[in-house]
Amino acid sequence: MTTRMTGLRVLVADDEAPAREELAWLLDHDPAVGTVHSAASGAEVLRALETLEVDALFLDIRMPGLDGLDVARVLARFRSPPKVVFVTAYDEHAVEAFDLRAVDYLLKPVRAERLAEAVRRVSDALGADGEPPPDEEDETIAVELGGVTRFVQRSEVRFVEAYGDYARLHTADDSHLLRVPLASLEQQWASAGFVRIHRSHLVALHHIDEMRVDSGHWTVRLGDDVLQVSRRHSRELRDMLVRQARPRQQP
């Protein structure tokens, strides 16, 4: 157990010692974390919570006896439960995890930068007391066609297609060529919910109607448009969509 004067108080639970120790070590080196405790089972977690003040739990799902989902169900009965982040090697429990109002869902092996994002989400959830962050201000984009300048709102853009050194913006009714590389828009619009799904496409999460797999090939549907999702982006995209669909905390 490590203690700093300030920072989040977290409890790590995993029945496998190497995984537990590695996660605790990574959290200990996050400047936003103050205290790190460990537990080897769900039962140990509940016993620890009888005496410890904890802001967040980083729970493995598959533990013998009381597993991570069982622990989360018990915590749901608490008046002020700690925030829960699931850490697991399996992604099939993601929907159930967010039904239990998990703040995040990490897949093993956990990368330091992805863990840092989960810690930030915990801090945001604690600071906002369950309220979602305010929407980022929309952006107006000037596009030219045949000497005519038109204005498009970023919120209307469903997806962006790479077009050499340009990018083509696709809305519900039209498309517009923009003199900006796709890679630049990926960085500029990440905070507005645009994510890369393929080397040729950037999509707006809030415009995705459906994600499906057929013979191992993933696609997303945005209105009448169906786009391929590359294998390397499919897991992260599913994670983002599940988190976006997570029910809001009730006051």
PDB file of N, CA and C in Angstrom, residues 23-87:
ATOM      1  N   LEU A  23      -0.857  -3.696 -11.923  1.00  0.00           N
ATOM      2  CA  LEU A  23      -1.854  -2.630 -11.969  1.00  0.00           C
ATOM      3  C   LEU A  23      -1.652  -1.660 -10.803  1.00  0.00           C
ATOM      4  N   ALA A  24      -1.374  -2.198  -9.619  1.00  0.00           N
ATOM      5  CA  ALA A  24      -1.125  -1.341  -8.455  1.00  0.00           C
ATOM      6  C   ALA A  24       0.100  -0.460  -8.688  1.00  0.00           C
ATOM      7  N   TRP A  25       1.124  -1.037  -9.333  1.00  0.00           N
ATOM      8  CA  TRP A  25       2.340  -0.272  -9.616  1.00  0.00           C
ATOM      9  C   TRP A  25       2.056   0.870 -10.583  1.00  0.00           C
ATOM     10  N   LEU A  26       1.281   0.589 -11.634  1.00  0.00           N
ATOM     11  CA  LEU A  26       0.937   1.625 -12.603  1.00  0.00           C
ATOM     12  C   LEU A  26       0.114   2.736 -11.954  1.00  0.00           C
ATOM     13  N   LEU A  27      -0.830   2.354 -11.123  1.00  0.00           N
ATOM     14  CA  LEU A  27      -1.659   3.361 -10.444  1.00  0.00           C
ATOM     15  C   LEU A  27      -0.825   4.184  -9.465  1.00  0.00           C
ATOM     16  N   ASP A  28       0.116   3.525  -8.796  1.00  0.00           N
ATOM     17  CA  ASP A  28       0.973   4.212  -7.838  1.00  0.00           C
ATOM     18  C   ASP A  28       1.804   5.305  -8.511  1.00  0.00           C
ATOM     19  N   HIS A  29       2.093   5.123  -9.812  1.00  0.00           N
ATOM     20  CA  HIS A  29       2.898   6.094 -10.535  1.00  0.00           C
ATOM     21  C   HIS A  29       2.061   7.132 -11.277  1.00  0.00           C
ATOM     22  N   ASP A  30       0.751   7.097 -11.081  1.00  0.00           N
ATOM     23  CA  ASP A  30      -0.116   8.119 -11.651  1.00  0.00           C
ATOM     24  C   ASP A  30      -0.218   9.271 -10.651  1.00  0.00           C
ATOM     25  N   PRO A  31       0.119  10.497 -11.031  1.00  0.00           N
ATOM     26  CA  PRO A  31       0.107  11.618 -10.082  1.00  0.00           C
ATOM     27  C   PRO A  31      -1.271  11.948  -9.517  1.00  0.00           C
ATOM     28  N   ALA A  32      -2.335  11.467 -10.178  1.00  0.00           N
ATOM     29  CA  ALA A  32      -3.686  11.734  -9.683  1.00  0.00           C
ATOM     30  C   ALA A  32      -4.103  10.775  -8.576  1.00  0.00           C
ATOM     31  N   VAL A  33      -3.305   9.724  -8.355  1.00  0.00           N
ATOM     32  CA  VAL A  33      -3.633   8.699  -7.367  1.00  0.00           C
ATOM     33  C   VAL A  33      -2.823   8.933  -6.096  1.00  0.00           C
ATOM     34  N   GLY A  34      -3.507   8.877  -4.956  1.00  0.00           N
ATOM     35  CA  GLY A  34      -2.837   9.096  -3.681  1.00  0.00           C
ATOM     36  C   GLY A  34      -2.580   7.827  -2.911  1.00  0.00           C
ATOM     37  N   THR A  35      -3.589   6.967  -2.785  1.00  0.00           N
ATOM     38  CA  THR A  35      -3.465   5.752  -1.983  1.00  0.00           C
ATOM     39  C   THR A  35      -3.862   4.541  -2.813  1.00  0.00           C
ATOM     40  N   VAL A  36      -3.054   3.487  -2.757  1.00  0.00           N
ATOM     41  CA  VAL A  36      -3.335   2.264  -3.501  1.00  0.00           C
ATOM     42  C   VAL A  36      -3.380   1.084  -2.528  1.00  0.00           C
ATOM     43  N   HIS A  37      -4.536   0.422  -2.454  1.00  0.00           N
ATOM     44  CA  HIS A  37      -4.702  -0.803  -1.671  1.00  0.00           C
ATOM     45  C   HIS A  37      -4.919  -1.960  -2.631  1.00  0.00           C
ATOM     46  N   SER A  38      -4.721  -3.166  -2.158  1.00  0.00           N
ATOM     47  CA  SER A  38      -4.897  -4.355  -3.003  1.00  0.00           C
ATOM     48  C   SER A  38      -5.740  -5.404  -2.294  1.00  0.00           C
ATOM     49  N   ALA A  39      -6.443  -6.204  -3.102  1.00  0.00           N
ATOM     50  CA  ALA A  39      -7.230  -7.322  -2.591  1.00  0.00           C
ATOM     51  C   ALA A  39      -7.143  -8.459  -3.595  1.00  0.00           C
ATOM     52  N   ALA A  40      -7.208  -9.697  -3.097  1.00  0.00           N
ATOM     53  CA  ALA A  40      -7.054 -10.870  -3.959  1.00  0.00           C
ATOM     54  C   ALA A  40      -8.381 -11.537  -4.306  1.00  0.00           C
ATOM     55  N   SER A  41      -9.492 -11.000  -3.815  1.00  0.00           N
ATOM     56  CA  SER A  41     -10.791 -11.611  -4.093  1.00  0.00           C
ATOM     57  C   SER A  41     -11.900 -10.595  -3.856  1.00  0.00           C
ATOM     58  N   GLY A  42     -13.096 -10.940  -4.345  1.00  0.00           N
ATOM     59  CA  GLY A  42     -14.242 -10.076  -4.109  1.00  0.00           C
ATOM     60  C   GLY A  42     -14.588  -9.978  -2.633  1.00  0.00           C
ATOM     61  N   ALA A  43     -14.462 -11.089  -1.915  1.00  0.00           N
ATOM     62  CA  ALA A  43     -14.751 -11.077  -0.483  1.00  0.00           C
ATOM     63  C   ALA A  43     -13.795 -10.146   0.256  1.00  0.00           C
ATOM     64  N   GLU A  44     -12.521 -10.145  -0.153  1.00  0.00           N
ATOM     65  CA  GLU A  44     -11.551  -9.249   0.471  1.00  0.00           C
ATOM     66  C   GLU A  44     -11.906  -7.791   0.208  1.00  0.00           C
ATOM     67  N   VAL A  45     -12.436  -7.511  -0.972  1.00  0.00           N
ATOM     68  CA  VAL A  45     -12.851  -6.142  -1.296  1.00  0.00           C
ATOM     69  C   VAL A  45     -13.911  -5.670  -0.319  1.00  0.00           C
ATOM     70  N   LEU A  46     -14.940  -6.476  -0.113  1.00  0.00           N
ATOM     71  CA  LEU A  46     -16.036  -6.069   0.770  1.00  0.00           C
ATOM     72  C   LEU A  46     -15.575  -5.923   2.213  1.00  0.00           C
ATOM     73  N   ARG A  47     -14.657  -6.805   2.636  1.00  0.00           N
ATOM     74  CA  ARG A  47     -14.113  -6.667   3.999  1.00  0.00           C
ATOM     75  C   ARG A  47     -13.296  -5.383   4.113  1.00  0.00           C
ATOM     76  N   ALA A  48     -12.513  -5.075   3.085  1.00  0.00           N
ATOM     77  CA  ALA A  48     -11.689  -3.866   3.118  1.00  0.00           C
ATOM     78  C   ALA A  48     -12.549  -2.606   3.182  1.00  0.00           C
ATOM     79  N   LEU A  49     -13.685  -2.625   2.484  1.00  0.00           N
ATOM     80  CA  LEU A  49     -14.549  -1.440   2.452  1.00  0.00           C
ATOM     81  C   LEU A  49     -15.228  -1.174   3.790  1.00  0.00           C
ATOM     82  N   GLU A  50     -15.180  -2.122   4.693  1.00  0.00           N
ATOM     83  CA  GLU A  50     -15.730  -1.889   6.028  1.00  0.00           C
ATOM     84  C   GLU A  50     -14.888  -0.903   6.819  1.00  0.00           C
ATOM     85  N   THR A  51     -13.622  -0.801   6.476  1.00  0.00           N
ATOM     86  CA  THR A  51     -12.714   0.075   7.234  1.00  0.00           C
ATOM     87  C   THR A  51     -12.026   1.138   6.385  1.00  0.00           C
ATOM     88  N   LEU A  52     -11.964   0.954   5.079  1.00  0.00           N
ATOM     89  CA  LEU A  52     -11.229   1.880   4.217  1.00  0.00           C
ATOM     90  C   LEU A  52     -12.155   2.903   3.565  1.00  0.00           C
ATOM     91  N   GLU A  53     -11.642   4.121   3.395  1.00  0.00           N
ATOM     92  CA  GLU A  53     -12.307   5.135   2.575  1.00  0.00           C
ATOM     93  C   GLU A  53     -11.718   5.013   1.171  1.00  0.00           C
ATOM     94  N   VAL A  54     -12.557   4.650   0.204  1.00  0.00           N
ATOM     95  CA  VAL A  54     -12.077   4.377  -1.150  1.00  0.00           C
ATOM     96  C   VAL A  54     -12.886   5.181  -2.160  1.00  0.00           C
ATOM     97  N   ASP A  55     -12.180   5.837  -3.095  1.00  0.00           N
ATOM     98  CA  ASP A  55     -12.852   6.597  -4.157  1.00  0.00           C
ATOM     99  C   ASP A  55     -13.194   5.720  -5.352  1.00  0.00           C
ATOM    100  N   ALA A  56     -12.333   4.742  -5.639  1.00  0.00           N
ATOM    101  CA  ALA A  56     -12.540   3.930  -6.846  1.00  0.00           C
ATOM    102  C   ALA A  56     -12.002   2.526  -6.665  1.00  0.00           C
ATOM    103  N   LEU A  57     -12.681   1.570  -7.312  1.00  0.00           N
ATOM    104  CA  LEU A  57     -12.247   0.184  -7.337  1.00  0.00           C
ATOM    105  C   LEU A  57     -11.854  -0.186  -8.762  1.00  0.00           C
ATOM    106  N   PHE A  58     -10.697  -0.822  -8.909  1.00  0.00           N
ATOM    107  CA  PHE A  58     -10.273  -1.366 -10.185  1.00  0.00           C
ATOM    108  C   PHE A  58     -10.392  -2.882 -10.060  1.00  0.00           C
ATOM    109  N   LEU A  59     -11.483  -3.428 -10.626  1.00  0.00           N
ATOM    110  CA  LEU A  59     -11.884  -4.807 -10.363  1.00  0.00           C
ATOM    111  C   LEU A  59     -11.657  -5.726 -11.555  1.00  0.00           C
ATOM    112  N   ASP A  60     -10.986  -6.836 -11.309  1.00  0.00           N
ATOM    113  CA  ASP A  60     -10.986  -7.917 -12.287  1.00  0.00           C
ATOM    114  C   ASP A  60     -12.390  -8.534 -12.282  1.00  0.00           C
ATOM    115  N   ILE A  61     -12.859  -9.018 -13.407  1.00  0.00           N
ATOM    116  CA  ILE A  61     -14.204  -9.606 -13.451  1.00  0.00           C
ATOM    117  C   ILE A  61     -14.173 -11.072 -13.048  1.00  0.00           C
ATOM    118  N   ARG A  62     -13.279 -11.848 -13.622  1.00  0.00           N
ATOM    119  CA  ARG A  62     -13.257 -13.288 -13.351  1.00  0.00           C
ATOM    120  C   ARG A  62     -12.363 -13.603 -12.156  1.00  0.00           C
ATOM    121  N   MET A  63     -13.003 -13.650 -10.991  1.00  0.00           N
ATOM    122  CA  MET A  63     -12.327 -14.062  -9.757  1.00  0.00           C
ATOM    123  C   MET A  63     -13.132 -15.197  -9.138  1.00  0.00           C
ATOM    124  N   PRO A  64     -12.497 -16.147  -8.487  1.00  0.00           N
ATOM    125  CA  PRO A  64     -13.244 -17.253  -7.868  1.00  0.00           C
ATOM    126  C   PRO A  64     -14.146 -16.748  -6.752  1.00  0.00           C
ATOM    127  N   GLY A  65     -15.259 -17.424  -6.567  1.00  0.00           N
ATOM    128  CA  GLY A  65     -16.194 -16.993  -5.526  1.00  0.00           C
ATOM    129  C   GLY A  65     -16.950 -15.760  -5.985  1.00  0.00           C
ATOM    130  N   LEU A  66     -16.813 -14.693  -5.241  1.00  0.00           N
ATOM    131  CA  LEU A  66     -17.475 -13.426  -5.560  1.00  0.00           C
ATOM    132  C   LEU A  66     -16.674 -12.718  -6.653  1.00  0.00           C
ATOM    133  N   ASP A  67     -17.208 -12.653  -7.877  1.00  0.00           N
ATOM    134  CA  ASP A  67     -16.438 -12.033  -8.955  1.00  0.00           C
ATOM    135  C   ASP A  67     -16.674 -10.522  -8.998  1.00  0.00           C
ATOM    136  N   GLY A  68     -16.031  -9.855  -9.958  1.00  0.00           N
ATOM    137  CA  GLY A  68     -16.114  -8.407 -10.020  1.00  0.00           C
ATOM    138  C   GLY A  68     -17.518  -7.882 -10.247  1.00  0.00           C
ATOM    139  N   LEU A  69     -18.300  -8.556 -11.086  1.00  0.00           N
ATOM    140  CA  LEU A  69     -19.681  -8.134 -11.326  1.00  0.00           C
ATOM    141  C   LEU A  69     -20.526  -8.290 -10.066  1.00  0.00           C
ATOM    142  N   ASP A  70     -20.286  -9.374  -9.312  1.00  0.00           N
ATOM    143  CA  ASP A  70     -21.003  -9.570  -8.049  1.00  0.00           C
ATOM    144  C   ASP A  70     -20.702  -8.431  -7.079  1.00  0.00           C
ATOM    145  N   VAL A  71     -19.428  -8.055  -7.004  1.00  0.00           N
ATOM    146  CA  VAL A  71     -19.033  -6.958  -6.113  1.00  0.00           C
ATOM    147  C   VAL A  71     -19.743  -5.672  -6.526  1.00  0.00           C
ATOM    148  N   ALA A  72     -19.786  -5.395  -7.822  1.00  0.00           N
ATOM    149  CA  ALA A  72     -20.437  -4.176  -8.314  1.00  0.00           C
ATOM    150  C   ALA A  72     -21.926  -4.175  -7.970  1.00  0.00           C
ATOM    151  N   ARG A  73     -22.568  -5.340  -8.021  1.00  0.00           N
ATOM    152  CA  ARG A  73     -23.990  -5.409  -7.671  1.00  0.00           C
ATOM    153  C   ARG A  73     -24.204  -5.091  -6.193  1.00  0.00           C
ATOM    154  N   VAL A  74     -23.290  -5.557  -5.349  1.00  0.00           N
ATOM    155  CA  VAL A  74     -23.373  -5.236  -3.925  1.00  0.00           C
ATOM    156  C   VAL A  74     -23.177  -3.736  -3.721  1.00  0.00           C
ATOM    157  N   LEU A  75     -22.190  -3.171  -4.407  1.00  0.00           N
ATOM    158  CA  LEU A  75     -21.896  -1.742  -4.256  1.00  0.00           C
ATOM    159  C   LEU A  75     -23.065  -0.869  -4.697  1.00  0.00           C
ATOM    160  N   ALA A  76     -23.861  -1.361  -5.641  1.00  0.00           N
ATOM    161  CA  ALA A  76     -24.998  -0.584  -6.132  1.00  0.00           C
ATOM    162  C   ALA A  76     -26.002  -0.299  -5.024  1.00  0.00           C
ATOM    163  N   ARG A  77     -25.932  -1.059  -3.949  1.00  0.00           N
ATOM    164  CA  ARG A  77     -26.850  -0.850  -2.822  1.00  0.00           C
ATOM    165  C   ARG A  77     -26.327   0.191  -1.835  1.00  0.00           C
ATOM    166  N   PHE A  78     -25.064   0.591  -1.989  1.00  0.00           N
ATOM    167  CA  PHE A  78     -24.476   1.581  -1.102  1.00  0.00           C
ATOM    168  C   PHE A  78     -25.087   2.954  -1.375  1.00  0.00           C
ATOM    169  N   ARG A  79     -25.151   3.769  -0.343  1.00  0.00           N
ATOM    170  CA  ARG A  79     -25.655   5.133  -0.534  1.00  0.00           C
ATOM    171  C   ARG A  79     -24.687   5.944  -1.399  1.00  0.00           C
ATOM    172  N   SER A  80     -23.402   5.849  -1.121  1.00  0.00           N
ATOM    173  CA  SER A  80     -22.375   6.564  -1.897  1.00  0.00           C
ATOM    174  C   SER A  80     -21.272   5.576  -2.284  1.00  0.00           C
ATOM    175  N   PRO A  81     -21.521   4.745  -3.263  1.00  0.00           N
ATOM    176  CA  PRO A  81     -20.526   3.718  -3.621  1.00  0.00           C
ATOM    177  C   PRO A  81     -19.308   4.331  -4.300  1.00  0.00           C
ATOM    178  N   PRO A  82     -18.153   3.689  -4.169  1.00  0.00           N
ATOM    179  CA  PRO A  82     -16.980   4.133  -4.937  1.00  0.00           C
ATOM    180  C   PRO A  82     -17.215   3.881  -6.418  1.00  0.00           C
ATOM    181  N   LYS A  83     -16.499   4.619  -7.244  1.00  0.00           N
ATOM    182  CA  LYS A  83     -16.586   4.418  -8.684  1.00  0.00           C
ATOM    183  C   LYS A  83     -15.916   3.090  -9.047  1.00  0.00           C
ATOM    184  N   VAL A  84     -16.427   2.445 -10.070  1.00  0.00           N
ATOM    185  CA  VAL A  84     -15.911   1.127 -10.457  1.00  0.00           C
ATOM    186  C   VAL A  84     -15.322   1.179 -11.860  1.00  0.00           C
ATOM    187  N   VAL A  85     -14.112   0.640 -11.984  1.00  0.00           N
ATOM    188  CA  VAL A  85     -13.473   0.419 -13.275  1.00  0.00           C
ATOM    189  C   VAL A  85     -13.187  -1.076 -13.372  1.00  0.00           C
ATOM    190  N   PHE A  86     -13.702  -1.727 -14.410  1.00  0.00           N
ATOM    191  CA  PHE A  86     -13.433  -3.153 -14.601  1.00  0.00           C
ATOM    192  C   PHE A  86     -12.159  -3.325 -15.420  1.00  0.00           C
ATOM    193  N   VAL A  87     -11.344  -4.279 -15.006  1.00  0.00           N
ATOM    194  CA  VAL A  87     -10.099  -4.595 -15.708  1.00  0.00           C
ATOM    195  C   VAL A  87     -10.117  -6.086 -15.984  1.00  0.00           C
TER     196      VAL A  87
END
